Coordinates of C-alpha atoms and ligand atoms in Angstrom, one line a residue:
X1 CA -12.7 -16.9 13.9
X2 CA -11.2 -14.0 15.8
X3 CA -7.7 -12.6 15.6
X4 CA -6.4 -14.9 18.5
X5 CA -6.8 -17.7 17.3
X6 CA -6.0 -19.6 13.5
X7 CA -6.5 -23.1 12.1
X8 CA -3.9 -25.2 10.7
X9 CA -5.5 -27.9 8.9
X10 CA -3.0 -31.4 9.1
X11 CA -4.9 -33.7 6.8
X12 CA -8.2 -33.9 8.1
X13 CA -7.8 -32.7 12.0
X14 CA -7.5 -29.1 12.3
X15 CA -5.6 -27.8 15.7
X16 CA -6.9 -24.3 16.6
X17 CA -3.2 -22.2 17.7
X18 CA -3.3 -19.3 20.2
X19 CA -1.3 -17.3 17.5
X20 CA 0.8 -16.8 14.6
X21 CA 3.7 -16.7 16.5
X22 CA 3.9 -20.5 16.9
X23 CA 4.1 -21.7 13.6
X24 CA 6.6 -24.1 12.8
X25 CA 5.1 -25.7 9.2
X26 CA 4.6 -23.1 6.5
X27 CA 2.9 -25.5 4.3
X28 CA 0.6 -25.9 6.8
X29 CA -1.2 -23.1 7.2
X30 CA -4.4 -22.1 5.9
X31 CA -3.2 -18.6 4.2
X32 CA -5.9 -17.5 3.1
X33 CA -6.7 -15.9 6.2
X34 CA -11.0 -15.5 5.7
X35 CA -12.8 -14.1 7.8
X36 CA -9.5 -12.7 9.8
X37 CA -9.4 -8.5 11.5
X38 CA -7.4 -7.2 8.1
X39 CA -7.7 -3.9 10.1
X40 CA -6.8 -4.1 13.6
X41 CA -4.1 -0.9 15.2
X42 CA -2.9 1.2 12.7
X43 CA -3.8 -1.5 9.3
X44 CA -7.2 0.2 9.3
X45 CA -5.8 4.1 8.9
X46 CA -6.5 4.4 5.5
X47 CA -8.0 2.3 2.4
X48 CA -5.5 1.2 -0.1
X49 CA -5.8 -0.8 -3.5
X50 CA -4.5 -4.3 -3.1
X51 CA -3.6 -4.7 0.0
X52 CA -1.2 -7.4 1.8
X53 CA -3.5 -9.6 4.5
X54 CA -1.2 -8.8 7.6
X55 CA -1.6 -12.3 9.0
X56 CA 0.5 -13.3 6.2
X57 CA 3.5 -10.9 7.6
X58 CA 2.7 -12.5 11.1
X59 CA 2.5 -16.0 10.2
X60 CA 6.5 -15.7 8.6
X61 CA 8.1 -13.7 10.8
X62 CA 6.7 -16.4 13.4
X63 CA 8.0 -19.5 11.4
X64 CA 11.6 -17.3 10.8
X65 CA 11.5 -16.8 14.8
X66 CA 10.8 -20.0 15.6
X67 CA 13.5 -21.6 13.1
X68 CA 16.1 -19.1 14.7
X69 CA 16.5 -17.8 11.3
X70 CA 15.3 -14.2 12.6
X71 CA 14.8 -12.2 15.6
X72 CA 12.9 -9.2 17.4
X73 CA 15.5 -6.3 16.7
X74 CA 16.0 -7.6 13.5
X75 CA 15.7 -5.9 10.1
X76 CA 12.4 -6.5 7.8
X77 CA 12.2 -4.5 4.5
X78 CA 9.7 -4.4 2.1
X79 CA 10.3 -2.7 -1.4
X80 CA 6.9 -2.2 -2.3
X81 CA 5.7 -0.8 0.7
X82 CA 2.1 0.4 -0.6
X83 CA 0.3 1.1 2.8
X84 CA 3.0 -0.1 4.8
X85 CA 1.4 -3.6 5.8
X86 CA 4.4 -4.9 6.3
X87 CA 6.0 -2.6 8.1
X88 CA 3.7 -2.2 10.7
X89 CA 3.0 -6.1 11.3
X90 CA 7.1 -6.2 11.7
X91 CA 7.1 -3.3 14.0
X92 CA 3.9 -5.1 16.3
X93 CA 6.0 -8.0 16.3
X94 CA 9.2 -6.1 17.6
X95 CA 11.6 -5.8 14.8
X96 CA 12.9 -2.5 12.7
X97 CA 11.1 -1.7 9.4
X98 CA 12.6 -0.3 5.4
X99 CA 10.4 0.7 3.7
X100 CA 10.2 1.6 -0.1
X101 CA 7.5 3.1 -2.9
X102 CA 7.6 5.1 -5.7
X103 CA 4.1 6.5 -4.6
X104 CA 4.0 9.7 -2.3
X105 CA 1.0 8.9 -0.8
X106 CA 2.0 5.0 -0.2
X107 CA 5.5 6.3 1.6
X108 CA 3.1 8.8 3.7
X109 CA 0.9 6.1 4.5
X110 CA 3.6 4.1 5.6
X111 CA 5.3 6.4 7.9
X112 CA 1.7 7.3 9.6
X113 CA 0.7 3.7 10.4
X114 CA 4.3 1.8 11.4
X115 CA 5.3 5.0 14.2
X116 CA 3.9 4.8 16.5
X117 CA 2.6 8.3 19.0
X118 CA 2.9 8.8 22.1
X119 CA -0.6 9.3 23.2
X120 CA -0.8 12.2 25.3
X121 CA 0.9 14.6 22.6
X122 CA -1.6 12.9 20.2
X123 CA -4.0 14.4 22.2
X124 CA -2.5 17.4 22.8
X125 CA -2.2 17.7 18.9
X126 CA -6.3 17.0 18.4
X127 CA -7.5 19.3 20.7
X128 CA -5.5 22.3 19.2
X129 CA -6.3 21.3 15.7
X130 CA -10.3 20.2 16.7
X131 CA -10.8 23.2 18.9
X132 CA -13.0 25.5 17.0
X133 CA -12.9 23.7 13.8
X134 CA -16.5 23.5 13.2
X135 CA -17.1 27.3 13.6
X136 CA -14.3 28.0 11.5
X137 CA -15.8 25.7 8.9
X138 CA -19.2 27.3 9.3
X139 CA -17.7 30.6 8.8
X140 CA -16.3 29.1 5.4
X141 CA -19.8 27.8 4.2
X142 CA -21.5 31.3 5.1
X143 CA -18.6 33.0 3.2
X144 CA -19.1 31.2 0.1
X145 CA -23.2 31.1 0.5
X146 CA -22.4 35.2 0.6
X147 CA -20.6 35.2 -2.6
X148 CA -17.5 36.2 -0.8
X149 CA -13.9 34.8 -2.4
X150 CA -10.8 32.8 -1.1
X151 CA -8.1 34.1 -2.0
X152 CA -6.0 33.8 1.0
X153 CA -6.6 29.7 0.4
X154 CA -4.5 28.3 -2.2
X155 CA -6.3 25.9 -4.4
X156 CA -5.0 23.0 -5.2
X157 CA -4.2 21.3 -8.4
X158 CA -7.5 19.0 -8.2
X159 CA -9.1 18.5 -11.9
X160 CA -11.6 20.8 -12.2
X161 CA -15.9 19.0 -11.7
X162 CA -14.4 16.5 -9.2
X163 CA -15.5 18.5 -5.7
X164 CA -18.0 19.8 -4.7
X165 CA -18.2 23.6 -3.0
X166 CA -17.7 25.0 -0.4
X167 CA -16.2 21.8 0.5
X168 CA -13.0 22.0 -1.3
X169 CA -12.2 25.5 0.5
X170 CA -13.5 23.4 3.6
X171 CA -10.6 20.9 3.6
X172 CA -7.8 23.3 2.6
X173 CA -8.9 24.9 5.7
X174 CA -8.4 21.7 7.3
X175 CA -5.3 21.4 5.4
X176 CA -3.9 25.0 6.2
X177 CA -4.4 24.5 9.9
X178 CA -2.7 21.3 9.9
X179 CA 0.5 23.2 8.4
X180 CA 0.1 26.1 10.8
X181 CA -0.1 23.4 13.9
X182 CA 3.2 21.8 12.4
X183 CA 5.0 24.8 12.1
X184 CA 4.2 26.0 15.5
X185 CA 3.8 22.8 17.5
X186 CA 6.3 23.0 20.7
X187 CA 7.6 19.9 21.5
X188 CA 8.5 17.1 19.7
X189 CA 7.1 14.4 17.3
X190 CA 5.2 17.9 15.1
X191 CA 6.0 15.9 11.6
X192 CA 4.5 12.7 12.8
X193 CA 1.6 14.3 14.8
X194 CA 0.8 16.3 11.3
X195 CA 1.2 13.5 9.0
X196 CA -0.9 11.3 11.4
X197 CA -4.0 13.9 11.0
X198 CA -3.5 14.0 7.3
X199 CA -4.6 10.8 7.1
X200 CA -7.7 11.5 8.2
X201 CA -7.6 14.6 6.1
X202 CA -6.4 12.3 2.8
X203 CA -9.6 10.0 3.6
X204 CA -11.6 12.7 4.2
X205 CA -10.9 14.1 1.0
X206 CA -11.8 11.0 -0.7
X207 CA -15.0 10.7 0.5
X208 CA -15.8 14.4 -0.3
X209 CA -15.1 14.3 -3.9
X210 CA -17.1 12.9 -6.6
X211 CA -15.1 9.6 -7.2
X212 CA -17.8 6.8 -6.6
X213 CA -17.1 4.8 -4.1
X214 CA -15.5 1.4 -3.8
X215 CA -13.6 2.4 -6.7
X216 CA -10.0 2.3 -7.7
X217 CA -9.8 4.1 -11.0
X218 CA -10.9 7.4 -10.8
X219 CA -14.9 7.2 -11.8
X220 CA -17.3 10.3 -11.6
X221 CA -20.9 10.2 -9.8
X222 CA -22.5 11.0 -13.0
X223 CA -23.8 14.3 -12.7
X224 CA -28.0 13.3 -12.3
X225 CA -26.4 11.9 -8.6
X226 CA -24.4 14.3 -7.2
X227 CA -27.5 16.0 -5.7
X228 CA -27.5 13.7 -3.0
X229 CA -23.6 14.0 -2.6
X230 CA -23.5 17.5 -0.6
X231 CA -21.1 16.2 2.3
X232 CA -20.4 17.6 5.7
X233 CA -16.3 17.9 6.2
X234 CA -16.6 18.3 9.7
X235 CA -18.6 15.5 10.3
X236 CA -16.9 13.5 8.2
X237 CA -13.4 14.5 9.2
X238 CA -13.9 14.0 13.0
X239 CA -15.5 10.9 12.7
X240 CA -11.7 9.9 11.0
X241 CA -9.9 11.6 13.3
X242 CA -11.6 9.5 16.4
X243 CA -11.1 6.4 14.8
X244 CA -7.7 7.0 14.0
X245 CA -7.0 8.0 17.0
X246 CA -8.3 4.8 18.5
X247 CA -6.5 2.9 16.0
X248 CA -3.2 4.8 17.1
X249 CA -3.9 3.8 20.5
X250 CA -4.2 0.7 20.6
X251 CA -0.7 0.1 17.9
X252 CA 1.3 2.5 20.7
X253 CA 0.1 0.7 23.8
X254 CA 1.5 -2.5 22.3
X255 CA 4.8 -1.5 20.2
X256 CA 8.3 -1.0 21.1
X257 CA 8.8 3.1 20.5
X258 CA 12.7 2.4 20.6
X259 CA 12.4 0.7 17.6
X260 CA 13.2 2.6 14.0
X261 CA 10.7 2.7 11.2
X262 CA 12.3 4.3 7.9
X263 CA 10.3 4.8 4.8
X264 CA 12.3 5.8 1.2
X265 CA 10.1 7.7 -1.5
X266 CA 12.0 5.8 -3.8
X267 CA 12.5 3.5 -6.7
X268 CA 13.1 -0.3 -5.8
X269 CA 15.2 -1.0 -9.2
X270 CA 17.2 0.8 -7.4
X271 CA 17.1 0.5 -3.7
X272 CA 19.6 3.1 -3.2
X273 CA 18.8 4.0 0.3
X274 CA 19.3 0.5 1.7
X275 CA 22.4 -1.0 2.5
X276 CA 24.2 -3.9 1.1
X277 CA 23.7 -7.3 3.2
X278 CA 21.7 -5.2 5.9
X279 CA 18.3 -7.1 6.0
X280 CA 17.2 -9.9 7.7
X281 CA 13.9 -10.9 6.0
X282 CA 12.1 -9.2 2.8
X283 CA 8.1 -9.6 2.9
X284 CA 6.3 -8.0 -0.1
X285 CA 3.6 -7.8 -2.8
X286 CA 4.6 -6.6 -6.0
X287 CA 2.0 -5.1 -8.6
X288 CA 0.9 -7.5 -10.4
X289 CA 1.8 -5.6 -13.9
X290 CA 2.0 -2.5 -14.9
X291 CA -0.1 0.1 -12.7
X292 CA -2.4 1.4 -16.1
X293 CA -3.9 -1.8 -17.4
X294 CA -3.7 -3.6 -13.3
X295 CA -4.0 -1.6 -10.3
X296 CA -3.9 2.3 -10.8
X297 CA -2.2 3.5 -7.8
X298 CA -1.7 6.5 -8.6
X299 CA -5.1 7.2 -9.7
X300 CA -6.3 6.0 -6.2
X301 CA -4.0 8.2 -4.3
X302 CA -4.1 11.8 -7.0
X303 CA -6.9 13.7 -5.3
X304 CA -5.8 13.1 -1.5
X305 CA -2.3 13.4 -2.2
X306 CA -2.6 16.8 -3.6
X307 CA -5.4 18.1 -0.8
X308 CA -3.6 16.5 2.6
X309 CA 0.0 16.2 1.4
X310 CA 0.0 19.0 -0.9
X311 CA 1.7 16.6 -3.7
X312 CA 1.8 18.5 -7.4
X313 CA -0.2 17.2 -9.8
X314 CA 2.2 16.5 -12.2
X315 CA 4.5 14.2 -9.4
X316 CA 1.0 12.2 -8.7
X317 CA 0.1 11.7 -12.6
X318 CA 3.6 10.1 -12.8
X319 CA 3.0 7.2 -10.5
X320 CA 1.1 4.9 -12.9
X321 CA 4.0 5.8 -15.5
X322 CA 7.2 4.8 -13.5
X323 CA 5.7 2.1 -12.0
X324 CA 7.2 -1.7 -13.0
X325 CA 6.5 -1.9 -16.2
X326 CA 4.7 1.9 -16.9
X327 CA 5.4 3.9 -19.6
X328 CA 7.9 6.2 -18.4
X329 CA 10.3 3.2 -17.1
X330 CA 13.8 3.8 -18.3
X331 CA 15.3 0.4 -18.3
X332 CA 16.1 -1.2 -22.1
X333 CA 14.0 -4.7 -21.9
X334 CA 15.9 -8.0 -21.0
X335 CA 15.6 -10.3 -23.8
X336 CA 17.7 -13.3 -22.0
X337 CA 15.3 -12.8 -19.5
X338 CA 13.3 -15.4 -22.1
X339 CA 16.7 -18.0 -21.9
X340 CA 16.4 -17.7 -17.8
X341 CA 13.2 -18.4 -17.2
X342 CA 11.2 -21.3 -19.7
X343 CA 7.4 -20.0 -17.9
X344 CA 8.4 -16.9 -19.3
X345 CA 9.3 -18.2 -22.7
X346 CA 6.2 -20.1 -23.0
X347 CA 4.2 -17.0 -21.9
X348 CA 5.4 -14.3 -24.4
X349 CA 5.3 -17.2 -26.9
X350 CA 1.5 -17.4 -27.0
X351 CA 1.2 -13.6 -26.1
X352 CA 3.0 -13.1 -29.6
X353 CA 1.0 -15.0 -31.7
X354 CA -2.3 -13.3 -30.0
X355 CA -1.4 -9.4 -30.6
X356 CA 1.5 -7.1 -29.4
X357 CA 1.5 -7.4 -25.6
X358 CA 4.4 -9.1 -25.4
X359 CA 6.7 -6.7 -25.4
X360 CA 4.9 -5.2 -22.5
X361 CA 5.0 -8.1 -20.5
X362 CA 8.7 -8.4 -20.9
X363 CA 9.0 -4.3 -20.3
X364 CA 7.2 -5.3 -17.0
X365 CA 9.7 -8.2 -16.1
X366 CA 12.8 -6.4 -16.8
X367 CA 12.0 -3.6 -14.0
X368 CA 11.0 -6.6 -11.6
X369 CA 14.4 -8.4 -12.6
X370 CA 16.1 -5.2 -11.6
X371 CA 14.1 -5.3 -7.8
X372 CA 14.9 -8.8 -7.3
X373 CA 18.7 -8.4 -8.2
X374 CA 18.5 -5.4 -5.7
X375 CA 17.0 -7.6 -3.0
X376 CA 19.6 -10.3 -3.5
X377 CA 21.7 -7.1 -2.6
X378 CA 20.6 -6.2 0.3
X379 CA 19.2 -9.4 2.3
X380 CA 21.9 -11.3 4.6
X381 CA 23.2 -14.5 2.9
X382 CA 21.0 -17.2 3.4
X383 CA 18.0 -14.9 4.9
X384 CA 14.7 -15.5 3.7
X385 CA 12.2 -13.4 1.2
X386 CA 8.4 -13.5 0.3
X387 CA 6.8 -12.4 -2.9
X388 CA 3.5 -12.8 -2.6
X389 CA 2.4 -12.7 -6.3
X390 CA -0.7 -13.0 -8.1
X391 CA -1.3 -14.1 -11.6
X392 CA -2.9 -11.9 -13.8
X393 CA -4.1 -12.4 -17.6
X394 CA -3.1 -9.9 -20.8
X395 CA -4.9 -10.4 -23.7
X396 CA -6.9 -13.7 -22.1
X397 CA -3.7 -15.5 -21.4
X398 CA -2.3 -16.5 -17.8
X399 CA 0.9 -15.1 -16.5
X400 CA 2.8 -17.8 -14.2
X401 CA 4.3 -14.6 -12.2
X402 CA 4.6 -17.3 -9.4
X403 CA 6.8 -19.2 -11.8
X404 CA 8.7 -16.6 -13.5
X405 CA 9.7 -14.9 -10.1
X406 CA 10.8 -18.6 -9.1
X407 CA 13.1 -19.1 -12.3
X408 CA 14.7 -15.3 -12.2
X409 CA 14.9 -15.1 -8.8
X410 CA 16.9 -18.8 -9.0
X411 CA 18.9 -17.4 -12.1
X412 CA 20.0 -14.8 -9.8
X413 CA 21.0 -17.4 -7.0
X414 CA 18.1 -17.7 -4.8
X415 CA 16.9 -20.9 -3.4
X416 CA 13.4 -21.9 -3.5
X417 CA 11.5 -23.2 -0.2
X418 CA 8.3 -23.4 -1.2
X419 CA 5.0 -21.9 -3.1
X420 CA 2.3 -21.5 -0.7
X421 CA -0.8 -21.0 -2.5
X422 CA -3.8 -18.8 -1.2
X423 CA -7.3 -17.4 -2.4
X424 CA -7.9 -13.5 -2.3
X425 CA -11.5 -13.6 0.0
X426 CA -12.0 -10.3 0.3
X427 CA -8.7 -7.8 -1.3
X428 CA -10.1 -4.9 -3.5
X429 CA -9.3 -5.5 -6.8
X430 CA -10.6 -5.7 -10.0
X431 CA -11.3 -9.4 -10.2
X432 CA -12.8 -9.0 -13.4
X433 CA -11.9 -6.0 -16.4
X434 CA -11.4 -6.3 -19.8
X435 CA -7.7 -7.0 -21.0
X436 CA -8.6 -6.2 -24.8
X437 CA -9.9 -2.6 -23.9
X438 CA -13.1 -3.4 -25.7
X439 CA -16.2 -2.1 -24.2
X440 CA -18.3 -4.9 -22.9
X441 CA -15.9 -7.5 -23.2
X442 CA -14.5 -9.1 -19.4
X443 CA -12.1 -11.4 -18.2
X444 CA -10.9 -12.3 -14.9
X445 CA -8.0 -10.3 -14.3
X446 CA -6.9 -12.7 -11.3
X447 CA -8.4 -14.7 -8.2
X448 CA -6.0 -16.2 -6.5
X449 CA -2.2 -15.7 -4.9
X450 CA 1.1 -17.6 -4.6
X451 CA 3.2 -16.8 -1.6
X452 CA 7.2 -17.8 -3.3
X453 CA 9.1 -18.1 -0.9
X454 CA 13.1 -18.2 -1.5
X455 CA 16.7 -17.7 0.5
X456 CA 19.1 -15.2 -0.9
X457 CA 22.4 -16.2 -2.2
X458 CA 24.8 -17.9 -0.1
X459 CA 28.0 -15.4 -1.1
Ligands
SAM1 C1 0.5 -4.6 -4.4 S1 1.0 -2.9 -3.9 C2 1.7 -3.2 -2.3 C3 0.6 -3.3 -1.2 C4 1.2 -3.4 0.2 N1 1.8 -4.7 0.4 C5 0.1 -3.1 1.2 O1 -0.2 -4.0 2.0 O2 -0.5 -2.0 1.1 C6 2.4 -2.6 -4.9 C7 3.1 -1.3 -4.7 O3 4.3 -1.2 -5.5 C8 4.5 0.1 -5.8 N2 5.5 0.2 -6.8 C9 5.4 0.0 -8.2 N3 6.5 0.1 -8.8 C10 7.5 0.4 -7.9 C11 8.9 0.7 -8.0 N4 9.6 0.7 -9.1 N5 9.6 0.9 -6.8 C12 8.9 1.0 -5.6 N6 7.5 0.8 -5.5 C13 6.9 0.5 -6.6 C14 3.2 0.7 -6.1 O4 3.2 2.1 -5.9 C15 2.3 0.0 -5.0 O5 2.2 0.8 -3.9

């Protein structure tokens, strides 16, 4: 099936649509989306863990259009922005984008993939920054096959044994031109022309290092391997840069540039940046627990946030711990949360009799309490939100997230339309680990998703 085209199955006859625009059932579509383009335009920039299927973002704002609840022009804000999936299907689809994550590299993603260029000054950009590149990272190789030091580069705050050299001092060449082109671009757009090249420098930088690939947590090429890991930046970095590029293209040619995207490096129990009764639909993905024992987001994004973005080390070691739920979280836990929401009675229930996790489950559901009072905050009365939850398992038991967010997000005043289920083909994510920490011993983590989709309070 190509990206023109989905099914929606109606009992046994299945109608082929031209696109997502047109949907006027919800329950009727087939959301697990297999075998779709997840990485058409600007979607395909730059991997990251767990990310949202952007037909799922197409396929609402379509229904919303079509019941007259929303409009191009509109507002669409996502709290937990990760890549910016949502922002950038809202923006193809001709509305304004909010944006929010507590992750640097997440909000830098963001901002790269939902503006878009104009092309010419993209161009303009790359041939300044691609000129004499390669010679200059020749020059770097000879230098360090000489003996000679670095000192003008500054090193960044990588741990030590994950590059290799000389291509560390290779892509904070990279890096230092990129600043240099900012800082002396003439014309316009020089903070979105650099962050757009950073990408490719942030992916770049991934591939270099010795993380294996495919994975999420930060794993080493043991060190028997790494002989055959001796990678060429150059290569490696232009072959990003032209793709992006493409990508970039083809986003601009079809977006609206009058429209706004804004991106907040911020924390969602908060929402600080967005106002009151300003927002017109919320489409999102929360983490599905905390980031250390689920998806480590900040592990993902350490190495290439410090290289391209020049992030501390200490600011990108913080992301798993003020994540919902992390350690570093400040809010006291919500026991009445237990009285509001029976799922999540039952749940800590058995999760107490097994071992101690309960109290981190309950850690984890107080911080997403606090996002979805924040979201009842700032979504127009009556306007519609999706959490697209899955359900993970602690200690070998099931969490109902699609159930608890249903119950607090209805204690709170929210009305529920439906829970559209879906299976997750083909995300990234650890469908299988091993919740007691014990070497050897796996569980499946979670393997499918429930869309929840609710209206915000009426007053
Ligand atoms: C499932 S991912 C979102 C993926 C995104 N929909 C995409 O398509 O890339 C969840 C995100 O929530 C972010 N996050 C976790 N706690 C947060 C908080 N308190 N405030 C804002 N963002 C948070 C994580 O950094 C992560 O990027």
């Amino acid at each position: 099936m190509t990206d023109d085209h989905y099914q929606v199955t109606l009992g046994s006859s299945t109608r082929v649509r031209d696109d997502l625009r047109d949907v006027t059932d919800l329950t009727a579509v087939d959301w697990t989306f297999e075998g779709w383009n997840t990485q058409q335009h600007t979607h395909g920039l730059h991997p990251y863990p767990a990310r949202m299927i952007p037909q799922i973002v197409r396929a609402l704002l379509g229904y919303y259009e079509n019941q007259g609840v929303i409009s191009p022009g509109d507002l669409v804000y996502d709290p937990f922005s990760g890549s910016g999936t949502t922002s950038v299907e809202a923006r193809l689809a001709g509305y304004d984008t909010k944006a929010n994550d507590i992750n640097p590299l997440a909000a830098f993603l963001t901002l790269a993939k939902a503006r878009p260029l104009p092309v010419d000054r993209l161009e303009a950009f790359r041939r300044d920054l691609m000129g004499d590149l390669a010679v200059e990272l020749r020059a770097v190789r000879e230098r360090y096959a000489a003996g000679d030091g670095f000192e003008e580069l500054e090193e960044p705050e990588v741990r030590e044994g994950w590059f290799p050299q000389p291509q560390l001092y290779e892509l904070c060449t990279i890096r230092d031109r990129i600043d240099e082109l900012e800082a002396t671009w003439d014309g316009e757009h020089a903070a979105d022309l650099a962050r757009f090249f950073r990408v490719a420098l942030s992916r770049t930088t991934r591939e270099t290092s010795y993380q294996r690939n495919g994975e999420y947590k930060r794993y080493l090429i043991p060190e028997s391997n790494r002989g055959d890991h001796d990678p060429n930046v150059y290569e490696l970095f232009d072959r990003e840069v032209s793709a992006n590029v493409d990508m970039m293209r083809s986003y601009a040619e079809r977006v609206d540039h009058e429209r706004s995207s804004e991106v907040y490096l911020a924390d969602s129990r908060t929402a600080a940046d967005v106002a009151t009764d300003s927002v017109d639909i919320v489409i999102t993905s929360p983490p599905y627990g905390d980031h250390s024992t689920t998806v480590a987001y900040g592990e993902f994004s350490q190495d290439p946030a410090i290289v391209a973005w020049e992030r501390t080390y200490d600011e990108m070691r913080n992301v798993d711990k003020i994540g919902l739920g992390g350690s570093a979280r400040k809010l006291e836990p919500l026991e009445t949360l237990e009285e509001w929401s029976p799922s999540l009675e039952a749940t800590l229930d058995v999760l107490r009799e097994k071992d101690g996790r309960a109290e981190d489950a309950l850690e984890f559901f107080t911080d997403y309490y606090a996002v979805m009072e924040q979201v009842a905050r700032v979504l127009k009365p009556g306007h519609p939100i999706a959490w697209v939850v899955a359900n993970r398992t602690m200690s070998r038991v099931n969490i109902p997230t699609h159930l608890i967010t249903t119950e607090l997000c209805e204690r709170i005043g929210f009305d529920h339309q439906h829970t559209l289920a879906r299976e997750i083909p083909n995300k990234k994510l650890p469908l299988e680990n091993a919740p007691e920490n014990t070497p050897g011993v796996t569980g499946e983590l979670m393997a499918n998703e429930n869309i929840v989709v609710m209206t915000a309070p009426d007053d």
